[in-house]
Amino acid sequence: MSSAAVALLVVSLVVVWGGLAVSIVALVRRPERADYPEGGEHEGRPAARPDGPVEHDT
């Protein structure tokens, strides 16, 4: 392998594993969001039929 290939390999490994480490640290520090608004799961919409077409609000 050439020196350029080794350098690119090292840089890509640092980016991937560094991103994983930063993500783990961020999740350990703040595991769950506490600023969600009040509300329920259904928001007053009727339940979808399991055998019917999917209806969108567009």
PDB file of C-alpha atoms in Angstrom:
ATOM      1  CA  MET A   1       0.000   0.000   0.000  1.00  0.00           C
ATOM      2  CA  SER A   2       1.172   3.477  -0.761  1.00  0.00           C
ATOM      3  CA  SER A   3       1.572   6.133   1.885  1.00  0.00           C
ATOM      4  CA  ALA A   4      -1.422   8.047   0.516  1.00  0.00           C
ATOM      5  CA  ALA A   5      -3.623   4.978   0.903  1.00  0.00           C
ATOM      6  CA  VAL A   6      -2.457   4.431   4.469  1.00  0.00           C
ATOM      7  CA  ALA A   7      -3.063   8.088   5.312  1.00  0.00           C
ATOM      8  CA  LEU A   8      -6.569   7.936   3.846  1.00  0.00           C
ATOM      9  CA  LEU A   9      -7.254   4.731   5.789  1.00  0.00           C
ATOM     10  CA  VAL A  10      -6.150   6.344   9.047  1.00  0.00           C
ATOM     11  CA  VAL A  11      -8.223   9.469   8.418  1.00  0.00           C
ATOM     12  CA  SER A  12     -11.332   7.464   7.585  1.00  0.00           C
ATOM     13  CA  LEU A  13     -10.906   5.252  10.663  1.00  0.00           C
ATOM     14  CA  VAL A  14     -10.546   8.307  12.883  1.00  0.00           C
ATOM     15  CA  VAL A  15     -13.678   9.861  11.383  1.00  0.00           C
ATOM     16  CA  VAL A  16     -15.805   6.717  11.754  1.00  0.00           C
ATOM     17  CA  TRP A  17     -14.655   5.607  15.195  1.00  0.00           C
ATOM     18  CA  GLY A  18     -14.439   9.190  16.441  1.00  0.00           C
ATOM     19  CA  GLY A  19     -18.029   9.788  15.363  1.00  0.00           C
ATOM     20  CA  LEU A  20     -19.105   6.657  17.177  1.00  0.00           C
ATOM     21  CA  ALA A  21     -17.286   7.738  20.333  1.00  0.00           C
ATOM     22  CA  VAL A  22     -18.798  11.239  20.202  1.00  0.00           C
ATOM     23  CA  SER A  23     -22.276   9.763  19.704  1.00  0.00           C
ATOM     24  CA  ILE A  24     -21.887   7.437  22.676  1.00  0.00           C
ATOM     25  CA  VAL A  25     -20.654  10.261  24.901  1.00  0.00           C
ATOM     26  CA  ALA A  26     -23.570  12.486  23.831  1.00  0.00           C
ATOM     27  CA  LEU A  27     -26.087   9.733  24.593  1.00  0.00           C
ATOM     28  CA  VAL A  28     -24.538   9.052  27.985  1.00  0.00           C
ATOM     29  CA  ARG A  29     -24.686  12.720  28.935  1.00  0.00           C
ATOM     30  CA  ARG A  30     -28.251  13.324  27.720  1.00  0.00           C
ATOM     31  CA  PRO A  31     -30.026   9.996  27.194  1.00  0.00           C
ATOM     32  CA  GLU A  32     -33.580  11.278  26.673  1.00  0.00           C
ATOM     33  CA  ARG A  33     -35.125  14.555  25.634  1.00  0.00           C
ATOM     34  CA  ALA A  34     -37.211  16.252  28.294  1.00  0.00           C
ATOM     35  CA  ASP A  35     -38.581  19.145  26.215  1.00  0.00           C
ATOM     36  CA  TYR A  36     -41.346  17.400  24.261  1.00  0.00           C
ATOM     37  CA  PRO A  37     -44.671  19.271  24.185  1.00  0.00           C
ATOM     38  CA  GLU A  38     -47.764  18.066  25.976  1.00  0.00           C
ATOM     39  CA  GLY A  39     -50.017  15.764  24.012  1.00  0.00           C
ATOM     40  CA  GLY A  40     -51.144  12.247  23.386  1.00  0.00           C
ATOM     41  CA  GLU A  41     -50.520   9.673  20.744  1.00  0.00           C
ATOM     42  CA  HIS A  42     -53.772   9.932  18.770  1.00  0.00           C
ATOM     43  CA  GLU A  43     -54.328  13.690  18.377  1.00  0.00           C
ATOM     44  CA  GLY A  44     -58.041  13.143  17.741  1.00  0.00           C
ATOM     45  CA  ARG A  45     -57.607  11.229  14.498  1.00  0.00           C
ATOM     46  CA  PRO A  46     -59.646   8.082  13.856  1.00  0.00           C
ATOM     47  CA  ALA A  47     -57.837   4.780  13.971  1.00  0.00           C
ATOM     48  CA  ALA A  48     -56.650   3.471  10.626  1.00  0.00           C
ATOM     49  CA  ARG A  49     -58.237   0.318   9.290  1.00  0.00           C
ATOM     50  CA  PRO A  50     -55.702  -2.501   8.980  1.00  0.00           C
ATOM     51  CA  ASP A  51     -57.180  -3.653   5.660  1.00  0.00           C
ATOM     52  CA  GLY A  52     -57.954  -0.235   4.180  1.00  0.00           C
ATOM     53  CA  PRO A  53     -55.887   2.281   2.227  1.00  0.00           C
ATOM     54  CA  VAL A  54     -53.514   4.628   3.989  1.00  0.00           C
ATOM     55  CA  GLU A  55     -54.905   8.161   4.204  1.00  0.00           C
ATOM     56  CA  HIS A  56     -52.530  11.127   4.211  1.00  0.00           C
ATOM     57  CA  ASP A  57     -53.192  14.716   5.275  1.00  0.00           C
ATOM     58  CA  THR A  58     -51.778  16.210   2.091  1.00  0.00           C
TER      59      THR A  58
END
